[in-house]
């Protein structure tokens, strides 16, 4: 199965690959960086919109560069207050060649109220660099959640879970048609 994902972040690619390997054999995944067309720090509905835009831009990029794939993936991380508390969450979008879209979210983690405005006005990564020392491993694979969970959960884990939730609809698409 040929898959393209709208990122070159190794942790996100690995998380997506692990999710896909739960259901499919011979997963070949390629990361391609494309724009989300939302602010650098997506808030609330912008999180889904960013992932959706990345899939659309990824499909366009692949079409223009003669790249064939079975699935097109994107994951967007953002801050949300849609449930009445500020949290960081990931939303994954999967789309196939027929335009069937599936989506899912990762577990979310709370954000201290005192940091919300700083995160919205810059981004989570910059705020994490201020709260913790700048850490290249966090930037590449572990993510802020690795520090916050004391190495129990990584960006790879959150990405995998987000794509597993998106795969629920995809692997049962006959129930949605």
PDB file of C-alpha atoms in Angstrom, residues 19 45 47-53 55 71-76 89-96 99-107 158-173 176:
ATOM      1  CA  UNK A  19      -1.444   2.777  12.825  1.00  0.00           C
ATOM      2  CA  UNK A  45     -12.073  24.184  14.264  1.00  0.00           C
ATOM      3  CA  UNK A  47      -7.267  22.059  13.677  1.00  0.00           C
ATOM      4  CA  UNK A  48      -9.539  19.901  11.501  1.00  0.00           C
ATOM      5  CA  UNK A  49      -9.457  22.495   8.718  1.00  0.00           C
ATOM      6  CA  UNK A  50      -5.640  22.474   8.731  1.00  0.00           C
ATOM      7  CA  UNK A  51      -5.513  18.677   8.400  1.00  0.00           C
ATOM      8  CA  UNK A  52      -8.174  18.722   5.669  1.00  0.00           C
ATOM      9  CA  UNK A  53      -6.316  21.472   3.775  1.00  0.00           C
ATOM     10  CA  UNK A  55      -4.717  16.479   2.442  1.00  0.00           C
ATOM     11  CA  UNK A  71      -4.111   6.957   0.736  1.00  0.00           C
ATOM     12  CA  UNK A  72      -3.404  10.598   1.549  1.00  0.00           C
ATOM     13  CA  UNK A  73      -2.884  11.489   5.212  1.00  0.00           C
ATOM     14  CA  UNK A  74      -2.430  14.566   7.349  1.00  0.00           C
ATOM     15  CA  UNK A  75      -2.329  15.308  11.046  1.00  0.00           C
ATOM     16  CA  UNK A  76      -2.688  18.730  12.617  1.00  0.00           C
ATOM     17  CA  UNK A  89      -5.144  17.644  20.528  1.00  0.00           C
ATOM     18  CA  UNK A  90      -4.297  16.118  17.158  1.00  0.00           C
ATOM     19  CA  UNK A  91      -6.757  15.600  14.343  1.00  0.00           C
ATOM     20  CA  UNK A  92      -5.919  13.168  11.563  1.00  0.00           C
ATOM     21  CA  UNK A  93      -7.535  13.041   8.143  1.00  0.00           C
ATOM     22  CA  UNK A  94      -7.336  10.142   5.697  1.00  0.00           C
ATOM     23  CA  UNK A  95      -8.600  10.357   2.151  1.00  0.00           C
ATOM     24  CA  UNK A  96      -8.502   7.815  -0.657  1.00  0.00           C
ATOM     25  CA  UNK A  99     -12.506  11.169  -2.109  1.00  0.00           C
ATOM     26  CA  UNK A 100     -13.750   9.118   0.859  1.00  0.00           C
ATOM     27  CA  UNK A 101     -12.632  10.987   3.958  1.00  0.00           C
ATOM     28  CA  UNK A 102     -12.136   9.658   7.441  1.00  0.00           C
ATOM     29  CA  UNK A 103     -10.900  11.547  10.487  1.00  0.00           C
ATOM     30  CA  UNK A 104     -10.038  10.978  14.109  1.00  0.00           C
ATOM     31  CA  UNK A 105      -8.513  12.606  17.142  1.00  0.00           C
ATOM     32  CA  UNK A 106      -5.789  11.709  19.563  1.00  0.00           C
ATOM     33  CA  UNK A 107      -6.098  11.791  23.317  1.00  0.00           C
ATOM     34  CA  UNK A 158      -0.504  10.379  19.887  1.00  0.00           C
ATOM     35  CA  UNK A 159      -0.187  10.322  16.108  1.00  0.00           C
ATOM     36  CA  UNK A 160      -0.718   6.560  15.997  1.00  0.00           C
ATOM     37  CA  UNK A 161      -3.844   6.817  18.142  1.00  0.00           C
ATOM     38  CA  UNK A 162      -5.201   9.705  16.079  1.00  0.00           C
ATOM     39  CA  UNK A 163      -4.803   7.703  12.871  1.00  0.00           C
ATOM     40  CA  UNK A 164      -6.238   4.565  14.481  1.00  0.00           C
ATOM     41  CA  UNK A 165      -9.360   6.608  15.276  1.00  0.00           C
ATOM     42  CA  UNK A 166      -9.459   7.868  11.688  1.00  0.00           C
ATOM     43  CA  UNK A 167      -9.115   4.302  10.433  1.00  0.00           C
ATOM     44  CA  UNK A 168     -12.297   3.283  12.301  1.00  0.00           C
ATOM     45  CA  UNK A 169     -14.418   4.996   9.660  1.00  0.00           C
ATOM     46  CA  UNK A 170     -12.111   4.072   6.786  1.00  0.00           C
ATOM     47  CA  UNK A 171     -12.016   0.310   7.456  1.00  0.00           C
ATOM     48  CA  UNK A 172     -15.801   0.335   7.916  1.00  0.00           C
ATOM     49  CA  UNK A 173     -16.582   2.679   5.025  1.00  0.00           C
ATOM     50  CA  UNK A 176     -20.920   5.191   5.990  1.00  0.00           C
TER      51      UNK A 176
END
